[in-house]
Coordinates of C-alpha atoms in Angstrom, one line a residue:
X13 CA -9.3 -22.4 -23.4
X14 CA -11.4 -20.1 -20.9
X15 CA -9.3 -18.1 -18.1
X16 CA -10.4 -16.8 -15.0
X17 CA -7.6 -15.1 -12.0
X18 CA -8.1 -16.2 -9.0
X19 CA -7.6 -13.2 -6.4
X20 CA -7.9 -15.3 -2.8
X21 CA -8.4 -13.1 -0.3
X22 CA -5.4 -13.6 3.0
X23 CA -6.3 -12.3 6.1
X24 CA -10.0 -10.8 5.3
X25 CA -11.2 -14.8 5.8
X26 CA -11.2 -13.4 9.5
X27 CA -13.5 -11.4 10.0
X28 CA -16.5 -13.5 10.6
X29 CA -19.8 -12.3 9.7
X30 CA -18.2 -8.7 8.5
X31 CA -16.0 -10.6 5.7
X32 CA -18.7 -9.6 2.4
X33 CA -18.1 -6.3 3.6
X34 CA -14.9 -5.9 3.1
X35 CA -14.6 -8.9 0.4
X36 CA -17.3 -6.4 -1.2
X37 CA -15.5 -3.1 -0.8
X38 CA -11.9 -5.5 -1.8
X39 CA -14.2 -6.0 -5.2
X40 CA -14.2 -2.2 -5.5
X41 CA -11.1 -1.4 -5.5
X42 CA -10.7 -4.3 -8.6
X43 CA -13.4 -3.0 -10.8
X44 CA -11.6 1.0 -9.9
X45 CA -8.7 -0.7 -11.1
X46 CA -9.3 -2.6 -13.8
X47 CA -11.4 -0.7 -14.5
X48 CA -12.7 -1.8 -19.1
X49 CA -10.5 -5.1 -18.7
X50 CA -12.9 -6.3 -16.4
X51 CA -15.8 -8.5 -18.1
X52 CA -17.2 -9.3 -15.0
X53 CA -16.2 -10.7 -10.8
X54 CA -17.7 -11.9 -8.2
X55 CA -16.6 -13.6 -4.7
X56 CA -16.9 -17.5 -3.4
X57 CA -15.2 -19.5 -0.9
X58 CA -12.8 -16.6 -0.1
X59 CA -11.3 -16.1 -3.3
X60 CA -12.7 -13.3 -6.0
X61 CA -12.5 -14.3 -9.7
X62 CA -12.0 -12.4 -12.1
X63 CA -13.0 -12.6 -15.9
X64 CA -11.5 -10.2 -18.6
X65 CA -12.8 -8.5 -21.7
X66 CA -11.4 -10.0 -25.4
X67 CA -7.9 -8.1 -26.0
X68 CA -6.9 -7.2 -22.1
X69 CA -3.4 -8.1 -21.6
X70 CA -4.0 -11.2 -18.5
X71 CA 0.4 -10.1 -17.7
X72 CA -0.7 -6.5 -17.4
X73 CA -3.7 -7.2 -15.1
X74 CA -2.2 -9.7 -12.8
X75 CA 0.4 -6.7 -12.6
X76 CA -2.0 -3.9 -11.6
X77 CA -3.4 -6.3 -8.9
X78 CA -0.2 -6.9 -7.5
X79 CA -0.9 -3.3 -6.5
X80 CA -4.6 -4.0 -4.9
X81 CA -4.8 -4.2 -1.3
X82 CA -6.3 -7.7 0.4
X83 CA -5.3 -9.7 -1.8
X84 CA -2.8 -12.6 -0.7
X85 CA -2.3 -14.6 -4.3
X86 CA -3.3 -14.1 -8.2
X87 CA -3.2 -16.6 -10.1
X88 CA -3.9 -17.7 -13.9
X89 CA -6.2 -20.5 -14.4
X90 CA -8.0 -22.5 -16.8
X91 CA -11.4 -23.6 -16.3
X92 CA -12.9 -27.4 -16.9
X93 CA -16.0 -29.1 -15.9
X94 CA -15.5 -31.5 -13.0
X95 CA -14.6 -34.9 -15.1
X96 CA -11.4 -36.3 -14.3
X97 CA -10.2 -37.3 -17.3
X98 CA -11.3 -33.8 -18.9
X99 CA -8.8 -31.8 -16.0
X100 CA -6.0 -33.8 -16.6
X101 CA -6.3 -33.5 -20.1
X102 CA -6.7 -29.8 -19.1
X103 CA -3.8 -29.6 -16.5
X104 CA -1.1 -30.7 -19.6
X105 CA -2.6 -28.0 -21.9
X106 CA -3.1 -25.4 -20.3
X107 CA 0.3 -25.4 -18.4
X108 CA 2.3 -27.2 -21.3
X109 CA 4.7 -23.8 -21.5
X110 CA 5.3 -23.8 -17.8
X111 CA 5.8 -27.3 -17.2
X112 CA 7.6 -27.8 -20.2
X113 CA 10.8 -25.3 -19.1
X114 CA 10.2 -26.8 -15.5
X115 CA 12.5 -29.9 -14.3
X116 CA 10.5 -30.3 -11.3
X117 CA 7.1 -30.3 -10.4
X118 CA 4.1 -32.1 -8.0
X119 CA 0.4 -31.8 -8.3
X120 CA -1.8 -30.2 -5.2
X121 CA -5.2 -30.9 -4.8
X122 CA -8.8 -28.7 -3.7
X123 CA -10.8 -30.4 -3.6
X124 CA -14.4 -27.5 -1.8
X125 CA -17.3 -29.6 -3.5
X126 CA -17.3 -32.6 -1.5
X127 CA -19.8 -34.2 -4.0
X128 CA -16.7 -34.5 -6.6
X129 CA -16.5 -38.3 -6.0
X130 CA -13.0 -38.1 -6.2
X131 CA -11.0 -37.6 -3.2
X132 CA -8.0 -34.5 -2.9
X133 CA -4.8 -37.4 -2.9
X134 CA -6.8 -39.4 -5.9
X135 CA -7.0 -36.0 -7.9
X136 CA -3.4 -35.8 -7.3
X137 CA -2.0 -38.9 -8.5
X138 CA -4.7 -38.9 -11.7
X139 CA -2.8 -36.2 -12.6
X140 CA 0.6 -36.2 -12.3
X141 CA 1.0 -38.8 -14.0
X142 CA -0.3 -37.2 -17.1
X143 CA 1.9 -34.9 -16.4
X144 CA 4.5 -37.8 -16.6
X145 CA 3.0 -39.3 -19.7
X146 CA 3.3 -36.9 -21.6
X147 CA 6.4 -34.6 -20.5
X148 CA 8.9 -37.5 -19.8
X149 CA 11.8 -35.2 -18.8
X150 CA 9.8 -34.4 -15.7
X151 CA 10.2 -35.6 -12.0
X152 CA 8.3 -35.3 -9.3
X153 CA 9.8 -32.9 -5.8
X154 CA 7.0 -32.7 -2.6
X155 CA 9.6 -30.6 -1.0
X156 CA 11.2 -28.0 -4.1
X157 CA 10.1 -28.6 -7.1
X158 CA 10.4 -25.9 -10.0
X159 CA 6.9 -25.9 -10.1
X160 CA 3.8 -26.4 -8.4
X161 CA 0.0 -27.6 -9.7
X162 CA -3.4 -26.3 -8.5
X163 CA -6.1 -28.3 -9.3
X164 CA -9.0 -26.8 -7.3
X165 CA -13.2 -28.6 -7.7
X166 CA -15.1 -25.9 -7.5
X167 CA -19.0 -25.5 -6.8
X168 CA -19.3 -24.9 -10.4
X169 CA -15.6 -25.9 -12.5
X170 CA -12.7 -27.0 -11.6
X171 CA -9.3 -24.6 -11.7
X172 CA -6.1 -25.5 -12.7
X173 CA -3.1 -22.8 -12.4
X174 CA 0.9 -23.5 -12.0
X175 CA 2.5 -20.4 -10.3
X176 CA 1.5 -18.2 -7.3
X177 CA 2.2 -14.4 -7.6
X178 CA 2.3 -13.4 -4.2
X179 CA -0.1 -10.1 -4.4
X180 CA 0.1 -7.1 -1.7
X181 CA -1.7 -8.2 1.4
X182 CA -2.8 -6.8 4.7
X183 CA -6.5 -5.4 3.5
X184 CA -8.6 -3.0 1.5
X185 CA -8.1 0.4 0.8
X186 CA -10.8 2.2 3.0
X187 CA -12.0 -0.8 4.7
X188 CA -10.7 1.3 7.9
X189 CA -11.2 5.2 7.2
X190 CA -9.3 7.7 5.9
X191 CA -6.4 9.1 7.3
X192 CA -4.0 12.3 6.5
X193 CA -0.3 11.7 5.8
X194 CA 2.4 14.3 6.7
X195 CA 4.4 14.0 3.5
X196 CA 8.0 15.9 2.6
X197 CA 10.3 14.7 -0.2
X198 CA 12.4 12.4 2.0
X199 CA 12.5 8.0 2.1
X200 CA 10.2 8.2 5.6
X201 CA 6.7 9.4 4.8
X202 CA 5.9 7.6 1.8
X203 CA 6.3 4.0 3.2
X204 CA 4.7 5.4 6.3
X205 CA 1.8 5.8 4.0
X206 CA 2.3 3.4 1.4
X207 CA 1.1 1.0 5.1
X208 CA -1.2 2.9 6.2
X209 CA -2.8 2.7 3.5
X210 CA -2.0 -1.1 3.5
X211 CA -4.3 -1.3 6.6
X212 CA -6.7 -0.8 4.2
X213 CA -7.0 3.8 4.8
X214 CA -7.5 5.5 1.8
X215 CA -4.9 8.7 2.1
X216 CA -5.2 12.4 1.9
X217 CA -1.7 13.8 1.4
X218 CA 0.1 17.3 3.1
X219 CA 3.1 18.9 2.2
X220 CA 4.1 22.1 3.1
X221 CA 5.7 23.7 1.2
X222 CA 9.1 26.9 1.7
X223 CA 9.2 28.9 -1.5
X224 CA 11.4 29.8 -2.3
X225 CA 13.4 27.9 0.1
X226 CA 12.4 24.5 -1.3
X227 CA 12.0 24.3 -4.9
X228 CA 9.8 23.3 -7.5
X229 CA 11.8 20.6 -8.0
X230 CA 11.3 20.0 -4.1
X231 CA 7.2 20.3 -4.4
X232 CA 7.4 18.1 -8.0
X233 CA 9.8 15.3 -6.5
X234 CA 6.5 15.1 -3.9
X235 CA 3.6 15.1 -6.1
X236 CA 5.5 11.6 -8.0
X237 CA 6.0 9.7 -4.7
X238 CA 2.6 10.9 -4.4
X239 CA 1.7 9.4 -7.6
X240 CA 3.6 6.2 -6.9
X241 CA 1.6 5.0 -3.7
X242 CA -1.1 6.2 -5.9
X243 CA -0.8 3.2 -7.3
X244 CA -1.3 1.1 -4.4
X245 CA -4.2 3.5 -2.6
X246 CA -6.0 4.6 -5.0
X247 CA -6.6 8.7 -5.7
X248 CA -4.9 10.7 -3.2
X249 CA -6.1 14.4 -2.8
X250 CA -2.2 16.1 -1.8
X251 CA -3.1 19.9 -0.4
X252 CA 0.3 21.6 -0.6
X253 CA 1.0 23.9 2.7
X254 CA 2.2 27.6 2.1
X255 CA 4.9 27.5 4.5
X256 CA 7.6 30.1 4.0
X257 CA 6.5 32.6 6.7
X258 CA 5.2 30.7 9.4
X259 CA 9.1 29.4 9.9
X260 CA 10.0 32.6 9.4
X261 CA 8.3 34.2 11.7
X262 CA 9.5 31.4 14.3
X263 CA 13.3 31.5 13.3
X264 CA 12.5 35.6 14.6
X265 CA 11.0 35.2 17.6
X266 CA 11.4 31.9 19.6
X267 CA 14.6 30.4 20.9
X268 CA 16.8 28.4 18.1
X269 CA 17.1 25.1 19.6
X270 CA 13.4 25.5 20.1
X271 CA 13.0 26.0 16.7
X272 CA 11.6 22.2 15.3
X273 CA 10.0 20.8 18.0
X274 CA 7.7 24.5 17.4
X275 CA 7.3 24.0 13.9
X276 CA 6.5 20.7 14.1
X277 CA 4.0 21.6 16.4
X278 CA 2.8 24.0 14.3
X279 CA 2.7 22.2 11.2
X280 CA 0.4 19.4 13.3
X281 CA -2.4 22.0 14.1
X282 CA -2.6 22.6 10.3
X283 CA -2.5 19.5 9.5
X284 CA -5.6 18.5 11.5
X285 CA -7.5 21.3 10.1
X286 CA -6.4 19.9 6.9
X287 CA -8.1 16.8 7.7
X288 CA -11.2 17.2 9.8
X289 CA -11.9 19.7 7.2
X290 CA -11.3 16.7 4.7
X291 CA -13.5 14.2 6.8
X292 CA -10.2 11.5 7.9
X293 CA -9.8 10.3 11.2
X294 CA -6.8 10.4 11.8
X295 CA -2.6 11.7 11.5
X296 CA 0.0 9.9 9.8
X297 CA 4.0 10.0 9.8
X298 CA 6.6 9.0 9.1
X299 CA 8.4 9.5 12.4
X300 CA 11.0 6.7 13.1
X301 CA 11.9 6.7 17.4
X302 CA 16.0 8.6 18.1
X303 CA 16.1 9.4 14.2
X304 CA 16.9 12.7 14.2
X305 CA 16.9 15.5 17.7
X306 CA 12.6 15.8 17.1
X307 CA 12.0 12.7 17.6
X308 CA 13.5 11.9 20.7
X309 CA 10.6 9.9 22.6
X310 CA 10.2 13.7 24.3
X311 CA 10.2 15.3 21.5
X312 CA 7.4 12.7 20.2
X313 CA 5.0 13.4 22.9
X314 CA 6.0 17.5 22.6
X315 CA 5.3 17.1 19.1
X316 CA 1.9 15.5 19.8
X317 CA 0.8 17.5 22.7
X318 CA -1.4 19.7 20.6
X319 CA -3.9 17.6 18.7
X320 CA -6.2 15.5 19.5
X321 CA -6.9 13.5 16.2
X322 CA -4.9 9.9 16.6
X323 CA -1.4 10.2 15.6
X324 CA -0.5 6.6 13.7
X325 CA 4.0 6.8 13.6
X326 CA 4.2 3.1 11.1
X327 CA 8.0 3.2 11.7
X328 CA 8.5 4.6 15.5
X329 CA 10.5 1.6 15.9
X330 CA 12.4 0.5 12.5
X331 CA 15.6 1.5 11.8
X332 CA 16.2 2.8 8.8
X333 CA 17.3 -0.1 6.8
X334 CA 14.6 -0.7 7.6
X335 CA 12.3 1.8 5.6
X336 CA 14.7 2.1 3.1
X337 CA 14.1 -1.5 1.9
X338 CA 11.1 -1.1 1.7
X339 CA 11.1 2.1 0.2
X340 CA 12.8 -0.2 -2.9
X341 CA 10.0 -2.6 -2.6
X342 CA 7.4 -0.2 -3.0
X343 CA 9.1 1.8 -6.4
X344 CA 9.6 5.4 -3.8
X345 CA 13.6 5.1 -3.2
X346 CA 15.2 6.5 -5.9
X347 CA 12.9 9.8 -5.9
X348 CA 13.4 10.1 -2.3
X349 CA 16.9 10.2 -3.0
X350 CA 16.8 12.7 -5.5
X351 CA 18.2 16.7 -4.3
X352 CA 15.4 18.6 -3.8
X353 CA 15.4 19.8 0.0
X354 CA 12.1 19.8 1.7
X355 CA 11.1 22.6 4.6
X356 CA 12.5 20.8 7.3
X357 CA 15.9 20.1 6.2
X358 CA 16.3 23.8 5.3
X359 CA 14.9 25.2 8.9
X360 CA 17.6 22.7 10.9
X361 CA 18.7 24.5 14.2
X362 CA 22.8 23.7 15.1
X363 CA 21.8 22.6 18.1
X364 CA 18.1 20.8 18.6
X365 CA 16.6 20.4 21.9
X366 CA 16.4 17.0 22.7
X367 CA 15.6 16.7 26.1
X368 CA 12.6 18.9 25.9
X369 CA 10.5 20.3 28.3
X370 CA 6.9 21.3 27.3
X371 CA 6.5 24.3 29.9
X372 CA 9.3 25.6 28.3
X373 CA 8.1 25.4 25.0
X374 CA 4.8 26.4 25.4
X375 CA 6.5 29.5 27.0
X376 CA 8.9 30.4 23.2
X377 CA 5.8 29.6 21.5
X378 CA 3.4 31.3 23.4
X379 CA 5.7 34.4 21.5
X380 CA 3.7 34.1 18.1
X381 CA 0.1 34.4 17.3
X382 CA 0.1 30.4 16.3
X383 CA -3.6 30.8 15.7
X384 CA -3.0 33.7 13.1
X385 CA -0.3 31.7 11.7
X386 CA -1.7 28.3 11.7
X387 CA -5.1 29.5 10.4
X388 CA -3.5 31.8 7.1
X389 CA -1.2 28.1 6.7
X390 CA -4.9 25.9 6.3
X391 CA -6.5 28.8 4.1
X392 CA -3.7 30.0 1.9
X393 CA -3.9 26.2 1.4
X394 CA -4.1 24.3 -2.5
X395 CA -5.1 20.9 -3.9
X396 CA -3.7 18.8 -6.4
X397 CA -5.5 15.4 -7.4
X398 CA -3.0 12.8 -7.0
X399 CA -3.6 9.1 -9.5
X400 CA -1.8 6.8 -11.1

């Protein structure tokens, strides 16, 4: 029996005249994800039709597709001629295992081809009657069935499928540009990266590394977090920024309570230069309002003042529990809580300012040669290509 995977396009249907551009990006992303498993792919009526090569594992392919942004749901479907006799018998055969295990069911039908002689309620009634005849243990439940049998009458064929698997949703990766995420080894920044990739951004990542105060294990942790995110966002170039000398200089020359903010300002300016160099149009951080001293409203204003590039903060209004829930869902949480410190946690003053005045920060900052230390960090940065 011929089978196809149906990937529903979700919010792409709202894109009007630009929809085809988004769908083409989505199909290219699917091609990259599936590679040798893919036989053919096409898009019609807000659905991507995916045929697999012989020998490909459909279950594994569906699992891969759940990490492709832009897909709202995924179904394995049997392909049948547009003949009600073949459709109703095909439904019983194709979904035999699922129907055998279920206790209740209902049939939903969608008739995109209006030339088909039966209307949707008639298709459902006839198919449901055939199922009841062949699976006598089943009962109809239109409110909360164990299985929903869906019949779709399209232009060329009829499709029958059972369970729909929830997709990642969002917009196709790279459909809305490119940004650089400042990624630490903590819980927040990988979640921020995931959330902005879900909105259609392709990603570069920037990590500040302070050897010997942070270990190689800490860097390996960040590489692993980036690898997990690349499972959703595709290949990510991870820029490793040596940052020890810069932090020691800040600690030596600046007021203790200003250290964190000046360090953050330097990091943002370094990140902006790396981002521009790599054709990124924005920066992403994992900052959440009020979570730590450097993330009060005034502190965020001081931090962001030193760059011109847009700063995206997708977690800014979320609490820790909400962030942890997403981290668990996307698979980064267990890696994030490994006990290897990042550069920000190593050089934290005892009493950082929470209500900074920009004039005071600039006065303290003027005691170091910012341009020299920023450019030195940029020049010493190296890149690791990360993919899953």
